[in-house]
Amino acid sequence: MLPINHDPVEVKPPDAEIRLLTLNCWGIPYISKNRLERMDAIALKIIEQSYDVVCLQEIWSRSDYERIMTKTKEKLPYSHYFYSGIHGSGICIFSKYLIKDVMFHQWSLNGYVHKIHHGDWFGGKGIALCKLDVKNINVNVYVAHLHAEYSETMDEYKSHRVLQAFDTAQFIRLTMDSADVALLGGDLNTEPSGLEYCLICGLTGLVDSCNEHDLGTSETPKNTYTCKKALKKCPKGKRIDHILYKGSKNYKVIVSDYNHPFPHKVPGKTFSYSDHDAVMVHLNVIKGSEDSLEEVDMRESLQKAIAIGQDALTLGKKQRLGYAVIVGTVLIPLLWSITDDTLLSDLNINIAFNLFRCFMVILLFYAVFMITMWYNLEKNALKAGISAMEIILYNLNRKFA
């Protein structure tokens, strides 16, 4: 388990205080239940509770972002929506403090284009960065939403999520040198015991603001959108929404408070604010060097991540072979149907046969696409992640030799 550092409360008044909120808003148009009412309720709650920074995920509709922005702009005048993919990244940030700069890094692995019912690929997810000026303190706020785990027993997206976590850690590690404070908030779709969590914290030095590991944020018992099946597996829910932090040689960060600030139901309604619980942390930023933590040996975690990537490459080759079989199976009857029109004298048979041809052509193009373009896209993304991890692992082996 990675260390969680909570220093004792300082007597010295802080140079700055940051109250940060993160929430996965479950804002899928036409699918998410009570979406518009919940968006209004979320905006109202943000107004009622004085936050300095708010990080939201799954805001898939531009109108929902504008809806919240309009209602909160007096208290949080600065905001930014991160556009990406086909539907947008779903990530946005609202800030009391000036946003000096922004950047978005889209992950090269983002789910599967043909898994339309999951939809992660269409969002073009990635890691977002906002540079804030908080009372002349440079604060990097990162927001991320990693790929969902749709099945614990058959997690076909494990390699994608692990590579996303590594990519997130690399992006943060390589962009936070100029920051006095680095903060990461979002739905990371990993519990503290997960490999993805270990990669993000271990490679960046970010520290968890929560010290209660059995405190759930998703599929919690009092959330009205939690199904009974999920509660049987995990009665307290899963803690997959996190706020992580790191100070610097100039400033140290102390956790003053951590809680789930929203009530279980929207007042006067029968439903919750989202299918996730909101997470809030109150941080005190004090001038002085951040206390150094014992360095975590990341070699085992990297070896596991590399093995997962290599297994995904092997699986990809097998799937490619399967699609090649589909091409061969479809191509032969399709060519036969083009050259032989003896059965098409009857109009109804003619229509049915042409519909069959159309279906076979679509299936053929789909299989060819998966064999060529999609296979190479996923293969190269996996190889890029694996090779980068191997470089870090090589240097760690030399260091600890």
PDB file of N, CA and C in Angstrom, residues 145-212:
ATOM      1  N   HIS A 145     -10.608  11.115 -16.004  1.00  0.00           N
ATOM      2  CA  HIS A 145     -11.682  10.120 -15.867  1.00  0.00           C
ATOM      3  C   HIS A 145     -11.252   8.890 -16.646  1.00  0.00           C
ATOM      4  N   LEU A 146     -10.703   7.915 -15.955  1.00  0.00           N
ATOM      5  CA  LEU A 146     -10.195   6.712 -16.604  1.00  0.00           C
ATOM      6  C   LEU A 146     -11.331   5.816 -17.088  1.00  0.00           C
ATOM      7  N   HIS A 147     -10.979   4.904 -17.975  1.00  0.00           N
ATOM      8  CA  HIS A 147     -11.968   4.000 -18.582  1.00  0.00           C
ATOM      9  C   HIS A 147     -12.689   3.183 -17.508  1.00  0.00           C
ATOM     10  N   ALA A 148     -13.980   3.008 -17.693  1.00  0.00           N
ATOM     11  CA  ALA A 148     -14.798   2.281 -16.727  1.00  0.00           C
ATOM     12  C   ALA A 148     -14.488   0.787 -16.756  1.00  0.00           C
ATOM     13  N   GLU A 149     -14.744   0.151 -15.618  1.00  0.00           N
ATOM     14  CA  GLU A 149     -14.649  -1.309 -15.521  1.00  0.00           C
ATOM     15  C   GLU A 149     -16.064  -1.858 -15.615  1.00  0.00           C
ATOM     16  N   TYR A 150     -16.398  -2.428 -16.757  1.00  0.00           N
ATOM     17  CA  TYR A 150     -17.770  -2.880 -16.976  1.00  0.00           C
ATOM     18  C   TYR A 150     -18.011  -4.287 -16.436  1.00  0.00           C
ATOM     19  N   SER A 151     -16.929  -5.021 -16.183  1.00  0.00           N
ATOM     20  CA  SER A 151     -17.061  -6.366 -15.637  1.00  0.00           C
ATOM     21  C   SER A 151     -15.814  -6.710 -14.835  1.00  0.00           C
ATOM     22  N   GLU A 152     -16.018  -7.148 -13.594  1.00  0.00           N
ATOM     23  CA  GLU A 152     -14.883  -7.530 -12.761  1.00  0.00           C
ATOM     24  C   GLU A 152     -14.270  -8.845 -13.221  1.00  0.00           C
ATOM     25  N   THR A 153     -15.103  -9.766 -13.685  1.00  0.00           N
ATOM     26  CA  THR A 153     -14.613 -11.093 -14.069  1.00  0.00           C
ATOM     27  C   THR A 153     -14.035 -11.108 -15.482  1.00  0.00           C
ATOM     28  N   MET A 154     -14.603 -10.291 -16.376  1.00  0.00           N
ATOM     29  CA  MET A 154     -14.132 -10.225 -17.767  1.00  0.00           C
ATOM     30  C   MET A 154     -13.814  -8.768 -18.105  1.00  0.00           C
ATOM     31  N   ASP A 155     -12.745  -8.262 -17.519  1.00  0.00           N
ATOM     32  CA  ASP A 155     -12.387  -6.850 -17.695  1.00  0.00           C
ATOM     33  C   ASP A 155     -11.569  -6.683 -18.978  1.00  0.00           C
ATOM     34  N   GLU A 156     -12.262  -6.506 -20.093  1.00  0.00           N
ATOM     35  CA  GLU A 156     -11.585  -6.410 -21.384  1.00  0.00           C
ATOM     36  C   GLU A 156     -10.847  -5.088 -21.575  1.00  0.00           C
ATOM     37  N   TYR A 157     -11.086  -4.131 -20.668  1.00  0.00           N
ATOM     38  CA  TYR A 157     -10.452  -2.822 -20.790  1.00  0.00           C
ATOM     39  C   TYR A 157      -9.299  -2.630 -19.790  1.00  0.00           C
ATOM     40  N   LYS A 158      -8.891  -3.695 -19.126  1.00  0.00           N
ATOM     41  CA  LYS A 158      -7.845  -3.579 -18.110  1.00  0.00           C
ATOM     42  C   LYS A 158      -6.567  -2.971 -18.678  1.00  0.00           C
ATOM     43  N   SER A 159      -6.132  -3.456 -19.821  1.00  0.00           N
ATOM     44  CA  SER A 159      -4.886  -2.940 -20.412  1.00  0.00           C
ATOM     45  C   SER A 159      -5.032  -1.469 -20.785  1.00  0.00           C
ATOM     46  N   HIS A 160      -6.204  -1.074 -21.275  1.00  0.00           N
ATOM     47  CA  HIS A 160      -6.426   0.330 -21.631  1.00  0.00           C
ATOM     48  C   HIS A 160      -6.358   1.210 -20.390  1.00  0.00           C
ATOM     49  N   ARG A 161      -7.008   0.766 -19.315  1.00  0.00           N
ATOM     50  CA  ARG A 161      -7.035   1.565 -18.092  1.00  0.00           C
ATOM     51  C   ARG A 161      -5.644   1.660 -17.451  1.00  0.00           C
ATOM     52  N   VAL A 162      -4.895   0.568 -17.474  1.00  0.00           N
ATOM     53  CA  VAL A 162      -3.532   0.575 -16.920  1.00  0.00           C
ATOM     54  C   VAL A 162      -2.642   1.524 -17.717  1.00  0.00           C
ATOM     55  N   LEU A 163      -2.741   1.466 -19.043  1.00  0.00           N
ATOM     56  CA  LEU A 163      -1.948   2.378 -19.877  1.00  0.00           C
ATOM     57  C   LEU A 163      -2.391   3.820 -19.690  1.00  0.00           C
ATOM     58  N   GLN A 164      -3.688   4.049 -19.482  1.00  0.00           N
ATOM     59  CA  GLN A 164      -4.170   5.403 -19.203  1.00  0.00           C
ATOM     60  C   GLN A 164      -3.595   5.921 -17.885  1.00  0.00           C
ATOM     61  N   ALA A 165      -3.559   5.058 -16.885  1.00  0.00           N
ATOM     62  CA  ALA A 165      -3.003   5.448 -15.585  1.00  0.00           C
ATOM     63  C   ALA A 165      -1.527   5.798 -15.706  1.00  0.00           C
ATOM     64  N   PHE A 166      -0.787   4.969 -16.434  1.00  0.00           N
ATOM     65  CA  PHE A 166       0.639   5.242 -16.636  1.00  0.00           C
ATOM     66  C   PHE A 166       0.825   6.538 -17.409  1.00  0.00           C
ATOM     67  N   ASP A 167       0.032   6.731 -18.464  1.00  0.00           N
ATOM     68  CA  ASP A 167       0.103   7.946 -19.270  1.00  0.00           C
ATOM     69  C   ASP A 167      -0.227   9.176 -18.418  1.00  0.00           C
ATOM     70  N   THR A 168      -1.213   9.035 -17.542  1.00  0.00           N
ATOM     71  CA  THR A 168      -1.583  10.125 -16.637  1.00  0.00           C
ATOM     72  C   THR A 168      -0.427  10.468 -15.708  1.00  0.00           C
ATOM     73  N   ALA A 169       0.191   9.441 -15.134  1.00  0.00           N
ATOM     74  CA  ALA A 169       1.325   9.653 -14.235  1.00  0.00           C
ATOM     75  C   ALA A 169       2.478  10.343 -14.965  1.00  0.00           C
ATOM     76  N   GLN A 170       2.749   9.904 -16.179  1.00  0.00           N
ATOM     77  CA  GLN A 170       3.827  10.506 -16.957  1.00  0.00           C
ATOM     78  C   GLN A 170       3.538  11.971 -17.259  1.00  0.00           C
ATOM     79  N   PHE A 171       2.304  12.263 -17.654  1.00  0.00           N
ATOM     80  CA  PHE A 171       1.926  13.639 -17.984  1.00  0.00           C
ATOM     81  C   PHE A 171       2.080  14.549 -16.760  1.00  0.00           C
ATOM     82  N   ILE A 172       1.592  14.076 -15.620  1.00  0.00           N
ATOM     83  CA  ILE A 172       1.700  14.873 -14.389  1.00  0.00           C
ATOM     84  C   ILE A 172       3.160  15.050 -13.987  1.00  0.00           C
ATOM     85  N   ARG A 173       3.904  13.968 -14.005  1.00  0.00           N
ATOM     86  CA  ARG A 173       5.312  13.999 -13.582  1.00  0.00           C
ATOM     87  C   ARG A 173       6.139  14.959 -14.437  1.00  0.00           C
ATOM     88  N   LEU A 174       5.830  15.020 -15.721  1.00  0.00           N
ATOM     89  CA  LEU A 174       6.620  15.835 -16.643  1.00  0.00           C
ATOM     90  C   LEU A 174       6.116  17.261 -16.784  1.00  0.00           C
ATOM     91  N   THR A 175       4.999  17.607 -16.140  1.00  0.00           N
ATOM     92  CA  THR A 175       4.471  18.978 -16.249  1.00  0.00           C
ATOM     93  C   THR A 175       4.373  19.709 -14.916  1.00  0.00           C
ATOM     94  N   MET A 176       4.702  19.043 -13.811  1.00  0.00           N
ATOM     95  CA  MET A 176       4.455  19.689 -12.509  1.00  0.00           C
ATOM     96  C   MET A 176       5.704  20.322 -11.890  1.00  0.00           C
ATOM     97  N   ASP A 177       6.828  20.286 -12.574  1.00  0.00           N
ATOM     98  CA  ASP A 177       8.058  20.826 -11.995  1.00  0.00           C
ATOM     99  C   ASP A 177       7.954  22.307 -11.669  1.00  0.00           C
ATOM    100  N   SER A 178       7.244  23.068 -12.493  1.00  0.00           N
ATOM    101  CA  SER A 178       7.139  24.511 -12.281  1.00  0.00           C
ATOM    102  C   SER A 178       6.040  24.888 -11.291  1.00  0.00           C
ATOM    103  N   ALA A 179       5.281  23.910 -10.819  1.00  0.00           N
ATOM    104  CA  ALA A 179       4.148  24.181  -9.923  1.00  0.00           C
ATOM    105  C   ALA A 179       4.583  24.159  -8.460  1.00  0.00           C
ATOM    106  N   ASP A 180       3.981  25.032  -7.673  1.00  0.00           N
ATOM    107  CA  ASP A 180       4.185  25.000  -6.224  1.00  0.00           C
ATOM    108  C   ASP A 180       3.329  23.912  -5.586  1.00  0.00           C
ATOM    109  N   VAL A 181       2.155  23.688  -6.170  1.00  0.00           N
ATOM    110  CA  VAL A 181       1.219  22.672  -5.674  1.00  0.00           C
ATOM    111  C   VAL A 181       0.616  21.947  -6.879  1.00  0.00           C
ATOM    112  N   ALA A 182       0.520  20.625  -6.776  1.00  0.00           N
ATOM    113  CA  ALA A 182      -0.121  19.826  -7.822  1.00  0.00           C
ATOM    114  C   ALA A 182      -1.299  19.082  -7.213  1.00  0.00           C
ATOM    115  N   LEU A 183      -2.452  19.153  -7.878  1.00  0.00           N
ATOM    116  CA  LEU A 183      -3.674  18.495  -7.402  1.00  0.00           C
ATOM    117  C   LEU A 183      -4.279  17.677  -8.540  1.00  0.00           C
ATOM    118  N   LEU A 184      -4.741  16.492  -8.216  1.00  0.00           N
ATOM    119  CA  LEU A 184      -5.439  15.641  -9.193  1.00  0.00           C
ATOM    120  C   LEU A 184      -6.789  15.245  -8.617  1.00  0.00           C
ATOM    121  N   GLY A 185      -7.846  15.554  -9.357  1.00  0.00           N
ATOM    122  CA  GLY A 185      -9.184  15.172  -8.930  1.00  0.00           C
ATOM    123  C   GLY A 185      -9.915  14.479 -10.059  1.00  0.00           C
ATOM    124  N   GLY A 186     -10.686  13.450  -9.712  1.00  0.00           N
ATOM    125  CA  GLY A 186     -11.468  12.810 -10.753  1.00  0.00           C
ATOM    126  C   GLY A 186     -11.864  11.390 -10.431  1.00  0.00           C
ATOM    127  N   ASP A 187     -12.641  10.835 -11.344  1.00  0.00           N
ATOM    128  CA  ASP A 187     -13.064   9.438 -11.271  1.00  0.00           C
ATOM    129  C   ASP A 187     -11.983   8.602 -11.949  1.00  0.00           C
ATOM    130  N   LEU A 188     -11.116   8.003 -11.146  1.00  0.00           N
ATOM    131  CA  LEU A 188      -9.991   7.240 -11.685  1.00  0.00           C
ATOM    132  C   LEU A 188     -10.345   5.775 -11.918  1.00  0.00           C
ATOM    133  N   ASN A 189     -11.554   5.390 -11.569  1.00  0.00           N
ATOM    134  CA  ASN A 189     -12.034   4.017 -11.778  1.00  0.00           C
ATOM    135  C   ASN A 189     -11.050   2.973 -11.257  1.00  0.00           C
ATOM    136  N   THR A 190     -10.452   3.261 -10.133  1.00  0.00           N
ATOM    137  CA  THR A 190      -9.554   2.323  -9.466  1.00  0.00           C
ATOM    138  C   THR A 190      -9.601   2.575  -7.968  1.00  0.00           C
ATOM    139  N   GLU A 191      -9.642   1.497  -7.209  1.00  0.00           N
ATOM    140  CA  GLU A 191      -9.594   1.616  -5.759  1.00  0.00           C
ATOM    141  C   GLU A 191      -8.146   1.743  -5.305  1.00  0.00           C
ATOM    142  N   PRO A 192      -7.904   2.136  -4.049  1.00  0.00           N
ATOM    143  CA  PRO A 192      -6.528   2.303  -3.574  1.00  0.00           C
ATOM    144  C   PRO A 192      -5.655   1.057  -3.696  1.00  0.00           C
ATOM    145  N   SER A 193      -6.283  -0.106  -3.749  1.00  0.00           N
ATOM    146  CA  SER A 193      -5.510  -1.338  -3.896  1.00  0.00           C
ATOM    147  C   SER A 193      -5.217  -1.667  -5.362  1.00  0.00           C
ATOM    148  N   GLY A 194      -5.762  -0.896  -6.270  1.00  0.00           N
ATOM    149  CA  GLY A 194      -5.625  -1.187  -7.698  1.00  0.00           C
ATOM    150  C   GLY A 194      -4.273  -0.802  -8.263  1.00  0.00           C
ATOM    151  N   LEU A 195      -3.876  -1.498  -9.302  1.00  0.00           N
ATOM    152  CA  LEU A 195      -2.602  -1.227  -9.969  1.00  0.00           C
ATOM    153  C   LEU A 195      -2.581   0.181 -10.557  1.00  0.00           C
ATOM    154  N   GLU A 196      -3.713   0.624 -11.100  1.00  0.00           N
ATOM    155  CA  GLU A 196      -3.764   1.953 -11.710  1.00  0.00           C
ATOM    156  C   GLU A 196      -3.490   3.039 -10.676  1.00  0.00           C
ATOM    157  N   TYR A 197      -4.080   2.890  -9.495  1.00  0.00           N
ATOM    158  CA  TYR A 197      -3.859   3.834  -8.398  1.00  0.00           C
ATOM    159  C   TYR A 197      -2.384   3.854  -8.005  1.00  0.00           C
ATOM    160  N   CYS A 198      -1.787   2.676  -7.897  1.00  0.00           N
ATOM    161  CA  CYS A 198      -0.373   2.568  -7.507  1.00  0.00           C
ATOM    162  C   CYS A 198       0.532   3.243  -8.521  1.00  0.00           C
ATOM    163  N   LEU A 199       0.222   3.086  -9.806  1.00  0.00           N
ATOM    164  CA  LEU A 199       1.034   3.722 -10.846  1.00  0.00           C
ATOM    165  C   LEU A 199       0.959   5.242 -10.755  1.00  0.00           C
ATOM    166  N   ILE A 200      -0.243   5.762 -10.591  1.00  0.00           N
ATOM    167  CA  ILE A 200      -0.413   7.216 -10.550  1.00  0.00           C
ATOM    168  C   ILE A 200       0.286   7.818  -9.328  1.00  0.00           C
ATOM    169  N   CYS A 201       0.049   7.247  -8.166  1.00  0.00           N
ATOM    170  CA  CYS A 201       0.650   7.785  -6.941  1.00  0.00           C
ATOM    171  C   CYS A 201       2.161   7.518  -6.881  1.00  0.00           C
ATOM    172  N   GLY A 202       2.540   6.295  -7.219  1.00  0.00           N
ATOM    173  CA  GLY A 202       3.938   5.913  -7.074  1.00  0.00           C
ATOM    174  C   GLY A 202       4.879   6.626  -8.017  1.00  0.00           C
ATOM    175  N   LEU A 203       4.438   6.880  -9.241  1.00  0.00           N
ATOM    176  CA  LEU A 203       5.312   7.527 -10.223  1.00  0.00           C
ATOM    177  C   LEU A 203       5.337   9.041 -10.101  1.00  0.00           C
ATOM    178  N   THR A 204       4.330   9.619  -9.468  1.00  0.00           N
ATOM    179  CA  THR A 204       4.257  11.085  -9.358  1.00  0.00           C
ATOM    180  C   THR A 204       4.593  11.609  -7.966  1.00  0.00           C
ATOM    181  N   GLY A 205       4.439  10.760  -6.943  1.00  0.00           N
ATOM    182  CA  GLY A 205       4.611  11.232  -5.569  1.00  0.00           C
ATOM    183  C   GLY A 205       3.360  11.896  -5.018  1.00  0.00           C
ATOM    184  N   LEU A 206       2.250  11.831  -5.761  1.00  0.00           N
ATOM    185  CA  LEU A 206       0.994  12.394  -5.262  1.00  0.00           C
ATOM    186  C   LEU A 206       0.502  11.592  -4.057  1.00  0.00           C
ATOM    187  N   VAL A 207      -0.128  12.287  -3.122  1.00  0.00           N
ATOM    188  CA  VAL A 207      -0.579  11.690  -1.867  1.00  0.00           C
ATOM    189  C   VAL A 207      -2.100  11.731  -1.802  1.00  0.00           C
ATOM    190  N   ASP A 208      -2.702  10.667  -1.299  1.00  0.00           N
ATOM    191  CA  ASP A 208      -4.153  10.577  -1.167  1.00  0.00           C
ATOM    192  C   ASP A 208      -4.628  11.476  -0.030  1.00  0.00           C
ATOM    193  N   SER A 209      -5.682  12.246  -0.281  1.00  0.00           N
ATOM    194  CA  SER A 209      -6.216  13.145   0.751  1.00  0.00           C
ATOM    195  C   SER A 209      -7.139  12.425   1.718  1.00  0.00           C
ATOM    196  N   CYS A 210      -7.497  11.172   1.404  1.00  0.00           N
ATOM    197  CA  CYS A 210      -8.392  10.383   2.260  1.00  0.00           C
ATOM    198  C   CYS A 210      -7.610   9.291   2.968  1.00  0.00           C
ATOM    199  N   ASN A 211      -7.873   9.111   4.247  1.00  0.00           N
ATOM    200  CA  ASN A 211      -7.195   8.045   4.992  1.00  0.00           C
ATOM    201  C   ASN A 211      -8.166   6.946   5.435  1.00  0.00           C
ATOM    202  N   GLU A 212      -9.367   6.946   4.843  1.00  0.00           N
ATOM    203  CA  GLU A 212     -10.349   5.902   5.151  1.00  0.00           C
ATOM    204  C   GLU A 212     -10.556   5.051   3.900  1.00  0.00           C
TER     205      GLU A 212
END
